[in-house]
Coordinates of C-alpha atoms in Angstrom, one line a residue:
X1 CA 187.8 165.0 218.0
X2 CA 190.6 165.1 215.4
X3 CA 193.0 163.4 217.7
X4 CA 190.4 160.7 218.6
X5 CA 189.7 160.1 214.9
X6 CA 193.4 159.9 214.1
X7 CA 193.9 157.3 216.9
X8 CA 191.1 155.2 215.5
X9 CA 192.6 155.5 212.0
X10 CA 196.0 154.6 213.3
X11 CA 194.6 151.5 214.9
X12 CA 192.9 150.6 211.6
X13 CA 196.3 150.9 209.7
X14 CA 198.1 148.8 212.2
X15 CA 195.4 146.1 212.0
X16 CA 195.7 146.2 208.1
X17 CA 199.4 146.0 208.2
X18 CA 199.2 143.0 210.5
X19 CA 196.8 141.4 208.0
X20 CA 199.3 141.9 205.2
X21 CA 202.1 140.3 207.2
X22 CA 199.9 137.3 208.1
X23 CA 197.9 136.6 204.9
X24 CA 199.4 138.7 202.2
X25 CA 196.0 140.3 201.5
X26 CA 194.1 143.4 202.3
X27 CA 190.5 142.5 201.4
X28 CA 190.5 140.9 198.0
X29 CA 193.1 141.0 195.4
X30 CA 191.9 143.1 192.3
X31 CA 190.8 141.2 189.3
X32 CA 192.1 142.6 186.0
X33 CA 189.6 142.4 183.1
X34 CA 187.6 139.7 184.8
X35 CA 190.4 137.3 185.3
X36 CA 194.2 137.0 185.8
X37 CA 196.3 138.5 183.1
X38 CA 199.0 137.0 181.0
X39 CA 201.8 138.8 179.4
X40 CA 203.3 138.1 176.0
X41 CA 206.7 139.5 176.5
X42 CA 209.9 137.6 176.4
X43 CA 210.0 137.6 180.2
X44 CA 207.1 135.0 180.5
X45 CA 203.7 135.3 182.0
X46 CA 202.5 137.7 184.6
X47 CA 202.0 135.0 187.1
X48 CA 205.2 133.1 186.8
X49 CA 208.8 134.1 185.8
X50 CA 210.7 132.0 183.3
X51 CA 212.2 128.6 184.4
X52 CA 215.4 128.8 186.1
X53 CA 214.7 132.2 187.7
X54 CA 216.6 132.9 190.9
X55 CA 215.4 134.8 194.0
X56 CA 214.3 138.3 193.1
X57 CA 213.7 139.2 196.8
X58 CA 210.8 141.3 198.1
X59 CA 210.1 144.8 199.2
X60 CA 208.2 145.4 202.4
X61 CA 205.3 147.7 202.4
X62 CA 206.7 151.0 201.3
X63 CA 205.5 154.2 202.9
X64 CA 205.5 157.3 200.7
X65 CA 208.3 159.6 201.6
X66 CA 207.8 163.4 201.9
X67 CA 208.8 164.0 198.3
X68 CA 206.6 161.2 196.9
X69 CA 203.8 162.2 199.1
X70 CA 203.7 165.9 197.9
X71 CA 204.1 164.9 194.2
X72 CA 201.3 162.3 194.6
X73 CA 199.0 164.8 196.3
X74 CA 199.7 167.4 193.6
X75 CA 199.1 165.0 190.7
X76 CA 196.1 163.4 192.2
X77 CA 194.3 166.6 193.4
X78 CA 195.6 169.2 191.0
X79 CA 197.3 171.2 193.8
X80 CA 200.7 172.8 194.0
X81 CA 202.2 172.4 197.5
X82 CA 205.0 170.9 199.3
X83 CA 203.5 170.6 202.8
X84 CA 205.4 167.3 203.6
X85 CA 208.7 168.4 202.7
X86 CA 208.4 171.7 204.6
X87 CA 206.6 170.5 207.7
X88 CA 206.7 166.7 208.2
X89 CA 209.1 164.8 210.4
X90 CA 212.3 164.3 208.1
X91 CA 212.3 160.9 206.4
X92 CA 214.6 158.1 207.5
X93 CA 217.5 157.4 205.1
X94 CA 218.5 153.8 204.2
X95 CA 222.1 152.4 204.4
X96 CA 222.7 153.3 200.7
X97 CA 221.8 157.0 201.2
X98 CA 218.5 156.9 199.6
X99 CA 215.2 158.0 201.4
X100 CA 213.1 155.6 199.2
X101 CA 214.3 152.5 200.9
X102 CA 211.2 150.8 202.1
X103 CA 212.7 149.1 205.1
X104 CA 213.9 152.4 206.6
X105 CA 210.6 154.3 206.2
X106 CA 208.9 153.5 209.5
X107 CA 205.9 155.3 210.9
X108 CA 205.3 156.6 214.5
X109 CA 202.3 157.9 216.1
X110 CA 203.5 161.4 215.5
X111 CA 204.1 160.7 211.8
X112 CA 200.7 159.2 211.3
X113 CA 199.1 162.2 213.0
X114 CA 200.7 164.4 210.5
X115 CA 199.4 162.4 207.6
X116 CA 195.9 162.4 209.1
X117 CA 196.0 166.1 209.7
X118 CA 197.3 166.7 206.3
X119 CA 194.4 164.7 204.7
X120 CA 192.0 166.7 206.6
X121 CA 193.6 170.0 205.6
X122 CA 194.0 169.1 201.9
X123 CA 190.4 167.8 201.6
X124 CA 189.1 171.1 203.2
X125 CA 191.3 173.1 200.7
X126 CA 190.1 170.9 197.7
X127 CA 186.4 171.4 198.5
X128 CA 186.6 175.2 198.8
X129 CA 187.8 175.4 195.1
X130 CA 185.0 174.7 192.7
X131 CA 187.3 173.9 189.9
X132 CA 189.2 171.4 192.0
X133 CA 186.0 170.0 193.4
X134 CA 184.6 169.4 189.9
X135 CA 187.6 167.1 189.3
X136 CA 186.3 164.8 192.0
X137 CA 182.5 165.2 191.6
X138 CA 182.2 164.4 188.0
X139 CA 178.4 164.0 188.0
X140 CA 175.4 166.0 189.1
X141 CA 173.7 164.3 192.0
X142 CA 169.9 164.2 191.8
X143 CA 169.8 164.2 195.7
X144 CA 172.0 163.9 198.8
X145 CA 171.6 160.2 198.6
X146 CA 172.1 159.7 194.8
X147 CA 173.8 156.2 195.0
X148 CA 174.6 156.1 191.1
X149 CA 176.4 159.5 191.1
X150 CA 178.3 158.5 194.4
X151 CA 179.4 155.1 192.8
X152 CA 180.6 157.1 189.8
X153 CA 182.7 159.3 192.0
X154 CA 184.1 156.3 194.0
X155 CA 184.9 154.4 190.9
X156 CA 186.7 157.4 189.4
X157 CA 188.7 158.8 192.3
X158 CA 189.3 155.6 194.3
X159 CA 191.5 153.8 191.7
X160 CA 193.6 157.0 191.2
X161 CA 194.1 157.3 194.9
X162 CA 194.8 153.6 195.5
X163 CA 196.7 153.2 192.3
X164 CA 194.6 150.0 191.5
X165 CA 190.9 149.1 191.2
X166 CA 189.1 149.1 194.5
X167 CA 187.9 145.8 196.1
X168 CA 184.2 145.2 196.7
X169 CA 184.9 145.7 200.5
X170 CA 186.6 149.1 199.8
X171 CA 183.7 150.3 197.7
X172 CA 181.2 149.2 200.4
X173 CA 183.2 151.1 203.2
X174 CA 183.2 154.3 201.1
X175 CA 179.4 154.0 200.4
X176 CA 178.8 153.4 204.2
X177 CA 181.0 156.3 205.2
X178 CA 179.1 158.6 202.8
X179 CA 175.7 157.4 204.3
X180 CA 177.0 158.1 207.8
X181 CA 178.0 161.6 206.7
X182 CA 174.5 162.2 205.3
X183 CA 173.0 161.0 208.6
X184 CA 175.2 163.5 210.5
X185 CA 173.9 166.4 208.4
X186 CA 176.3 166.6 205.5
X187 CA 175.1 167.3 202.0
X188 CA 176.2 165.2 198.9
X189 CA 179.5 167.2 198.6
X190 CA 180.2 166.9 202.2
X191 CA 179.7 163.1 202.1
X192 CA 182.2 162.9 199.2
X193 CA 184.7 165.0 201.2
X194 CA 184.6 162.5 204.0
X195 CA 185.5 159.7 201.5
X196 CA 188.4 161.7 200.2
X197 CA 189.7 162.3 203.7
X198 CA 189.4 158.7 204.5
X199 CA 191.2 157.6 201.4
X200 CA 194.1 160.1 201.9
X201 CA 194.8 158.8 205.3
X202 CA 194.3 155.1 204.5
X203 CA 196.8 152.3 204.1
X204 CA 196.5 151.8 200.4
X205 CA 197.3 155.5 199.7
X206 CA 200.0 156.1 202.2
X207 CA 201.8 152.9 201.4
X208 CA 202.8 150.9 198.2
X209 CA 201.8 147.4 198.9
X210 CA 202.7 144.3 197.0
X211 CA 200.8 141.0 197.6
X212 CA 202.2 137.4 197.8
X213 CA 199.6 134.7 197.0
X214 CA 201.4 132.4 199.4
X215 CA 203.2 134.9 201.8
X216 CA 204.8 132.1 204.0
X217 CA 206.2 130.1 201.1
X218 CA 209.3 131.0 199.1
X219 CA 207.6 131.2 195.8
X220 CA 208.7 133.6 193.1
X221 CA 205.9 135.3 191.0
X222 CA 205.5 138.3 188.7
X223 CA 204.1 141.5 190.1
X224 CA 200.5 142.4 189.1
X225 CA 200.3 145.0 186.4
X226 CA 199.2 147.6 188.9
X227 CA 202.0 146.8 191.3
X228 CA 204.5 147.1 188.5
X229 CA 202.9 150.4 187.3
X230 CA 203.5 151.8 190.8
X231 CA 207.0 150.6 190.9
X232 CA 207.6 152.3 187.6
X233 CA 205.8 155.5 188.4
X234 CA 207.6 156.0 191.7
X235 CA 210.9 155.2 190.1
X236 CA 210.7 157.6 187.2
X237 CA 208.3 160.3 188.7
X238 CA 208.4 159.9 192.5
X239 CA 204.6 160.1 192.0
X240 CA 201.4 158.2 191.3
X241 CA 200.7 156.6 188.0
X242 CA 198.8 158.8 185.5
X243 CA 195.8 157.7 183.5
X244 CA 197.9 156.3 180.6
X245 CA 199.9 154.1 183.0
X246 CA 196.9 152.9 184.8
X247 CA 195.4 152.1 181.4
X248 CA 198.5 150.1 180.4
X249 CA 198.1 148.1 183.7
X250 CA 194.4 147.6 183.1
X251 CA 195.0 146.2 179.6
X252 CA 198.0 144.2 180.8
X253 CA 200.1 145.9 178.1
X254 CA 202.5 146.7 180.9
X255 CA 203.3 143.0 181.3
X256 CA 204.8 142.8 177.8
X257 CA 208.4 143.9 177.3
X258 CA 207.6 146.2 174.5
X259 CA 204.7 147.7 176.4
X260 CA 206.9 148.3 179.4
X261 CA 209.6 150.0 177.4
X262 CA 207.0 152.2 175.7
X263 CA 205.9 153.4 179.0
X264 CA 209.5 154.1 180.2
X265 CA 210.3 156.1 177.1
X266 CA 207.0 158.0 177.4
X267 CA 207.4 158.7 181.0
X268 CA 211.1 160.0 180.6
X269 CA 209.7 162.6 178.1
X270 CA 207.2 163.9 180.6
X271 CA 208.1 167.0 182.7
X272 CA 207.6 164.8 185.8
X273 CA 210.9 162.9 184.9
X274 CA 212.7 165.9 186.5
X275 CA 211.8 164.3 189.8
X276 CA 213.9 161.3 189.0
X277 CA 216.9 163.6 188.5
X278 CA 216.1 165.5 191.7
X279 CA 215.6 162.4 193.8
X280 CA 218.0 159.7 192.4
X281 CA 220.8 161.9 191.1
X282 CA 220.3 164.5 193.8
X283 CA 220.9 161.9 196.6
X284 CA 223.4 159.7 194.9
X285 CA 225.6 162.6 193.8
X286 CA 225.1 164.6 197.0
X287 CA 223.6 167.7 195.4
X288 CA 220.5 167.9 197.6
X289 CA 222.8 169.1 200.4
X290 CA 223.9 172.1 198.3
X291 CA 220.7 173.9 199.1
X292 CA 221.7 174.2 202.8
X293 CA 225.5 174.3 202.4
X294 CA 227.0 177.2 204.3
X295 CA 229.7 179.4 202.8
X296 CA 231.8 181.9 204.7
X297 CA 231.5 185.3 203.2
X298 CA 234.9 186.4 204.4
X299 CA 236.6 183.5 202.5
X300 CA 234.4 183.8 199.3
X301 CA 232.9 187.3 199.0
X302 CA 231.5 186.6 195.5
X303 CA 229.1 183.9 196.9
X304 CA 225.4 184.7 196.5
X305 CA 222.1 182.9 196.1
X306 CA 222.0 183.3 192.3
X307 CA 225.3 181.4 192.2
X308 CA 223.9 178.7 194.5
X309 CA 220.9 178.3 192.3
X310 CA 223.0 178.1 189.1
X311 CA 225.0 175.3 190.6
X312 CA 221.9 173.3 191.6
X313 CA 220.5 173.7 188.1
X314 CA 223.8 172.9 186.4
X315 CA 224.2 169.6 188.1
X316 CA 220.7 168.4 187.2
X317 CA 221.2 169.6 183.6
X318 CA 224.5 167.8 183.4
X319 CA 223.1 164.5 184.6
X320 CA 220.2 164.9 182.2
X321 CA 222.8 165.0 179.4
X322 CA 223.4 161.4 180.2
X323 CA 219.9 160.4 181.0
X324 CA 218.3 161.9 177.9
X325 CA 221.0 161.6 175.4
X326 CA 223.5 159.2 174.0
X327 CA 226.7 160.3 175.9
X328 CA 228.1 157.2 177.5
X329 CA 228.6 157.1 181.3
X330 CA 232.3 156.5 180.7
X331 CA 232.4 160.1 179.9
X332 CA 230.8 161.2 183.2
X333 CA 234.1 162.5 184.5
X334 CA 235.5 163.9 181.2
X335 CA 232.6 165.4 179.2
X336 CA 233.5 169.1 178.4
X337 CA 229.9 170.2 178.9
X338 CA 228.7 173.0 181.3
X339 CA 225.4 174.8 181.9
X340 CA 225.8 178.4 183.2
X341 CA 223.7 181.4 184.2
X342 CA 225.3 184.9 184.6
X343 CA 226.9 184.4 188.1
X344 CA 228.1 180.8 187.3
X345 CA 229.6 182.0 183.9
X346 CA 231.5 184.7 185.9
X347 CA 232.8 182.2 188.4
X348 CA 234.0 179.9 185.4
X349 CA 235.7 182.9 183.7
X350 CA 233.1 183.0 180.7
X351 CA 233.0 186.7 179.9
X352 CA 230.5 186.5 177.0
X353 CA 227.5 185.8 179.2
X354 CA 226.0 188.8 181.0
X355 CA 226.2 188.4 184.8
X356 CA 222.5 189.3 185.2
X357 CA 221.4 186.4 182.9
X358 CA 219.2 183.9 184.9
X359 CA 218.6 181.5 182.0
X360 CA 220.9 178.5 182.0
X361 CA 222.9 178.2 178.8
X362 CA 224.8 175.1 177.6
X363 CA 228.5 175.7 176.9
X364 CA 230.8 173.1 175.3
X365 CA 234.6 173.4 175.6
X366 CA 234.5 176.1 178.3
X367 CA 237.9 175.4 179.7
X368 CA 240.2 172.3 179.1
X369 CA 241.2 172.6 182.8
X370 CA 237.5 172.1 183.9
X371 CA 235.8 169.0 182.6
X372 CA 233.3 166.5 183.7
X373 CA 231.4 166.1 186.9
X374 CA 234.4 166.9 189.2
X375 CA 234.7 170.2 187.4
X376 CA 231.2 171.3 188.3
X377 CA 231.1 174.0 191.0
X378 CA 228.2 172.1 192.5
X379 CA 230.5 169.2 193.3
X380 CA 233.5 171.3 194.3
X381 CA 231.3 173.5 196.7
X382 CA 229.5 170.7 198.5
X383 CA 232.7 168.7 199.0
X384 CA 234.4 171.7 200.7
X385 CA 234.1 173.3 204.1
X386 CA 232.5 176.7 204.4
X387 CA 235.8 178.4 204.4
X388 CA 238.4 176.3 202.4
X389 CA 238.8 173.1 200.3
X390 CA 239.0 169.7 201.9
X391 CA 241.0 167.5 199.6
X392 CA 240.5 164.5 201.8
X393 CA 236.7 164.8 201.6
X394 CA 236.8 165.2 197.9
X395 CA 238.9 162.1 197.5
X396 CA 236.7 160.1 199.7
X397 CA 233.6 161.3 198.0
X398 CA 234.9 160.0 194.7
X399 CA 235.9 156.7 196.0
X400 CA 232.6 156.1 197.8
X401 CA 230.0 157.8 195.6
X402 CA 231.4 157.2 192.2
X403 CA 233.7 154.0 192.5
X404 CA 231.7 152.3 195.2
X405 CA 234.7 151.6 197.5
X406 CA 234.2 151.4 201.3
X407 CA 236.4 153.9 203.1
X408 CA 236.6 153.4 206.9
X409 CA 235.9 156.3 209.3
X410 CA 239.1 157.8 210.9
X411 CA 240.2 156.2 214.2
X412 CA 239.0 157.8 217.4
X413 CA 241.2 160.5 219.0
X414 CA 242.6 161.9 215.8
X415 CA 242.9 165.7 216.3
X416 CA 241.2 167.9 213.9
X417 CA 243.3 169.4 211.0
X418 CA 242.0 172.9 211.7
X419 CA 241.9 174.7 215.0
X420 CA 238.8 174.8 217.0
X421 CA 236.5 177.8 217.4
X422 CA 237.0 180.5 214.9
X423 CA 238.6 178.4 212.2
X424 CA 235.9 179.4 209.6
X425 CA 236.7 183.2 210.0
X426 CA 240.3 182.8 210.5
X427 CA 242.1 184.2 207.5
X428 CA 245.3 182.1 208.1
X429 CA 243.1 178.9 208.0
X430 CA 241.4 180.2 204.8
X431 CA 244.5 181.2 203.0
X432 CA 247.1 178.5 204.0
X433 CA 248.7 175.8 201.7
X434 CA 246.4 172.8 202.3
X435 CA 248.9 170.4 200.8
X436 CA 251.5 171.4 203.3
X437 CA 249.1 171.0 206.1
X438 CA 248.0 167.5 204.9
X439 CA 251.6 166.4 204.5
X440 CA 252.3 167.1 208.2
X441 CA 249.0 165.3 209.0
X442 CA 250.1 162.1 207.1
X443 CA 253.3 161.9 209.1
X444 CA 251.0 160.3 211.9
X445 CA 251.1 156.5 211.0
X446 CA 247.4 156.2 212.0
X447 CA 246.5 158.7 209.5
X448 CA 248.8 157.8 206.7
X449 CA 247.0 154.7 205.1
X450 CA 243.7 156.5 204.3
X451 CA 245.2 159.9 203.6
X452 CA 247.7 158.4 201.1
X453 CA 244.6 156.9 199.3
X454 CA 242.3 159.8 199.5
X455 CA 244.4 162.9 199.3
X456 CA 245.9 162.5 195.8
X457 CA 242.4 162.8 194.2
X458 CA 241.5 165.9 196.3
X459 CA 244.9 167.5 195.7
X460 CA 244.5 166.9 192.0
X461 CA 241.5 169.2 192.2
X462 CA 243.2 171.7 194.4
X463 CA 243.2 174.4 191.6
X464 CA 239.5 174.8 192.3
X465 CA 238.7 176.6 195.5
X466 CA 235.9 176.1 198.0
X467 CA 233.2 177.3 195.6
X468 CA 234.7 176.0 192.5
X469 CA 236.6 179.0 191.1
X470 CA 239.9 178.2 189.3
X471 CA 243.1 179.6 191.0
X472 CA 246.8 179.1 190.7
X473 CA 247.9 180.3 194.2
X474 CA 246.6 180.0 197.7
X475 CA 245.5 183.1 199.6
X476 CA 249.0 183.3 201.2
X477 CA 250.7 183.6 197.8
X478 CA 252.1 180.1 197.6
X479 CA 251.8 178.2 194.3
X480 CA 249.3 175.4 194.1
X481 CA 250.8 172.0 193.3
X482 CA 248.0 169.7 191.8
X483 CA 250.2 166.7 191.1
X484 CA 249.8 163.4 192.7
X485 CA 250.3 159.7 192.5
X486 CA 247.9 156.8 193.0
X487 CA 248.9 153.8 195.2
X488 CA 249.7 151.7 192.1
X489 CA 252.3 154.4 191.0
X490 CA 250.2 156.1 188.3
X491 CA 251.1 159.8 188.4
X492 CA 249.2 162.8 187.2
X493 CA 249.4 166.6 187.2
X494 CA 246.2 168.5 187.4
X495 CA 242.5 167.6 187.1
X496 CA 242.4 166.9 183.4
X497 CA 245.0 164.1 183.9
X498 CA 243.3 163.0 187.1
X499 CA 239.8 162.5 185.5
X500 CA 241.4 160.8 182.5
X501 CA 243.0 158.2 184.8
X502 CA 239.6 157.7 186.7
X503 CA 237.9 157.1 183.4
X504 CA 240.0 154.2 182.0
X505 CA 241.0 150.7 182.9
X506 CA 240.1 149.3 186.3
X507 CA 238.6 152.7 187.5
X508 CA 236.3 153.0 184.6
X509 CA 235.0 149.4 185.3
X510 CA 234.4 150.5 188.9
X511 CA 232.7 153.7 187.7
X512 CA 230.2 152.1 185.4
X513 CA 229.5 149.0 187.6
X514 CA 228.7 151.1 190.7
X515 CA 226.4 153.3 188.6
X516 CA 224.4 150.2 187.7
X517 CA 224.4 149.1 191.3
X518 CA 223.1 152.5 192.6
X519 CA 220.3 152.5 189.8
X520 CA 219.3 149.0 190.8
X521 CA 219.2 149.9 194.5
X522 CA 217.1 153.0 194.0
X523 CA 214.8 151.2 191.6
X524 CA 214.1 148.4 194.0
X525 CA 213.8 150.6 197.1
X526 CA 215.9 148.2 199.2
X527 CA 219.6 147.3 199.8
X528 CA 221.0 144.8 197.4
X529 CA 222.0 141.4 198.6
X530 CA 225.5 141.1 197.3
X531 CA 227.5 139.6 200.1
X532 CA 227.7 135.8 200.8
X533 CA 225.8 133.9 202.1
X534 CA 222.8 135.9 201.0
X535 CA 224.0 137.3 197.7
X536 CA 220.9 136.5 195.6
X537 CA 221.0 139.9 193.8
X538 CA 224.5 139.4 192.5
X539 CA 223.3 137.5 189.5
X540 CA 220.8 140.1 188.5
X541 CA 223.3 142.9 188.9
X542 CA 225.9 141.2 186.9
X543 CA 223.5 140.5 184.1
X544 CA 222.5 144.2 184.1
X545 CA 226.2 145.3 184.1
X546 CA 227.0 142.9 181.2
X547 CA 224.0 144.0 179.1
X548 CA 224.8 147.7 179.7
X549 CA 228.4 147.2 178.5
X550 CA 227.0 145.8 175.2
X551 CA 224.9 148.9 174.8
X552 CA 227.7 151.3 175.1
X553 CA 227.0 152.5 178.7
X554 CA 224.2 154.9 177.6
X555 CA 222.3 155.7 180.8
X556 CA 218.8 155.4 179.6
X557 CA 219.7 151.8 178.4
X558 CA 220.7 151.0 181.9
X559 CA 217.3 152.4 183.2
X560 CA 215.4 150.1 180.6
X561 CA 217.6 147.1 181.6
X562 CA 216.8 147.5 185.3
X563 CA 213.0 147.9 184.6
X564 CA 213.0 144.8 182.4
X565 CA 214.9 142.7 184.9
X566 CA 213.3 139.9 186.8
X567 CA 214.2 141.5 190.1
X568 CA 212.2 144.6 189.2
X569 CA 209.2 142.8 187.8
X570 CA 209.0 140.0 190.2
X571 CA 209.0 139.3 194.0
X572 CA 209.3 136.2 196.3
X573 CA 207.0 135.3 199.1
X574 CA 208.4 134.2 202.4
X575 CA 211.4 136.6 202.5

């Protein structure tokens, strides 16, 4: 029966999606406070952006990814689980490396089946716990068919599940479903459970949907306050709007610039803002992969899980220094700030912190040779092989992930730098002079162009081994040479000089501009249109970059600028 029910629900979802594509509506568009809302902010009214506005683009219907789904379920139902992240089919990742890009998040029969089964399982779990049940059934029914109590429940739970008021048709369907459940022998609680199951496997819950009043016409319009609330909530919390955010949407306060900024600042102070760091920074800066990164024990015998966890926590805390404070992004590669537990302190050579300490401690000025993001063990570890450093990969990562430059893949047929099977456990491979090996590799003209660009950055970090410990010699006893030269002739010696060069002049401009681009991409949940002939996002990105420069490159200012931009608050039909 479950598979048959899922198939019917799957059919319903496809019909609903087709309806959106053709008409831009699912049922009726919710009415706010009895009529259309108008904002009073400097950006113009809720229905129309200011005169001269460009094309802010649109976002296709946006399926919740596994991280968003688990967070939404937990906040909606009061649970603490991560079912989707543990058991669901892995999410697709967009071209910019983010798993919240709407166009990449498709859904197959197998994926919908897992959502349907999860809705069934979660509802059963919910209604076996009296405390959790009481959060849904907020009235005492006089009978199994108490219509007034049922409506109270639908009006209470429905808008929280759908992140907006229910339409008349949606309320009627819920009432009819409860009536059918009673006919089939359910009591009042059982009928409510069926409504919850239905909502948790429905289109308005599984997807974030934004409506165009004239879908086939290229008309730019402001998002509704509830659509804007969902954009903001899934940006900052990767989860559903809370009661305060829904109230700001209902009153239309969210449409005003000051009201929108108030919500941004409030939400960043909420513990759920750690989800933004985990999702945005975790994916952009590559730190999510650290949890599964393999380390060869014969090469690094001090490696352990406490050290890994310290690295994961440090990179989140380091990013939060910029998100929550006033440290400018121009110092991202040079700030002398670290956060350490006992094992990480030992790795860094800080002897005043007990090795058994699990609490992360902020340390400023730990070591002048180890500063900024590129000095974090998390970065140095995830950009290495399991058994040795990889200067080329470290250099490529900096160019691509921090400076936004495109690095082509190596041509086909290039032999690997290391021998084949057994390289990880081969002591000669682990201990050898990597600079010397790369120098021989660059002798091949097909390799030289890219390696001459990438290797200097990685070799400038070569004093840090494959798990981020500082060293002066290789395992074979040869001294480490961390000097280098950029293609423009700029020379450096060691990581401190390297990061100083990367943090000034043209490189600094690339650093801050790409940070703004990544922030805007993640916030919109779609790739930016920056290349001619369709470069409509360029004007918005340039406006944000220029505004951020005036604000001293404080990251929370960038976040506010993106949220206040027309491309975040508006969409265009017909795209």
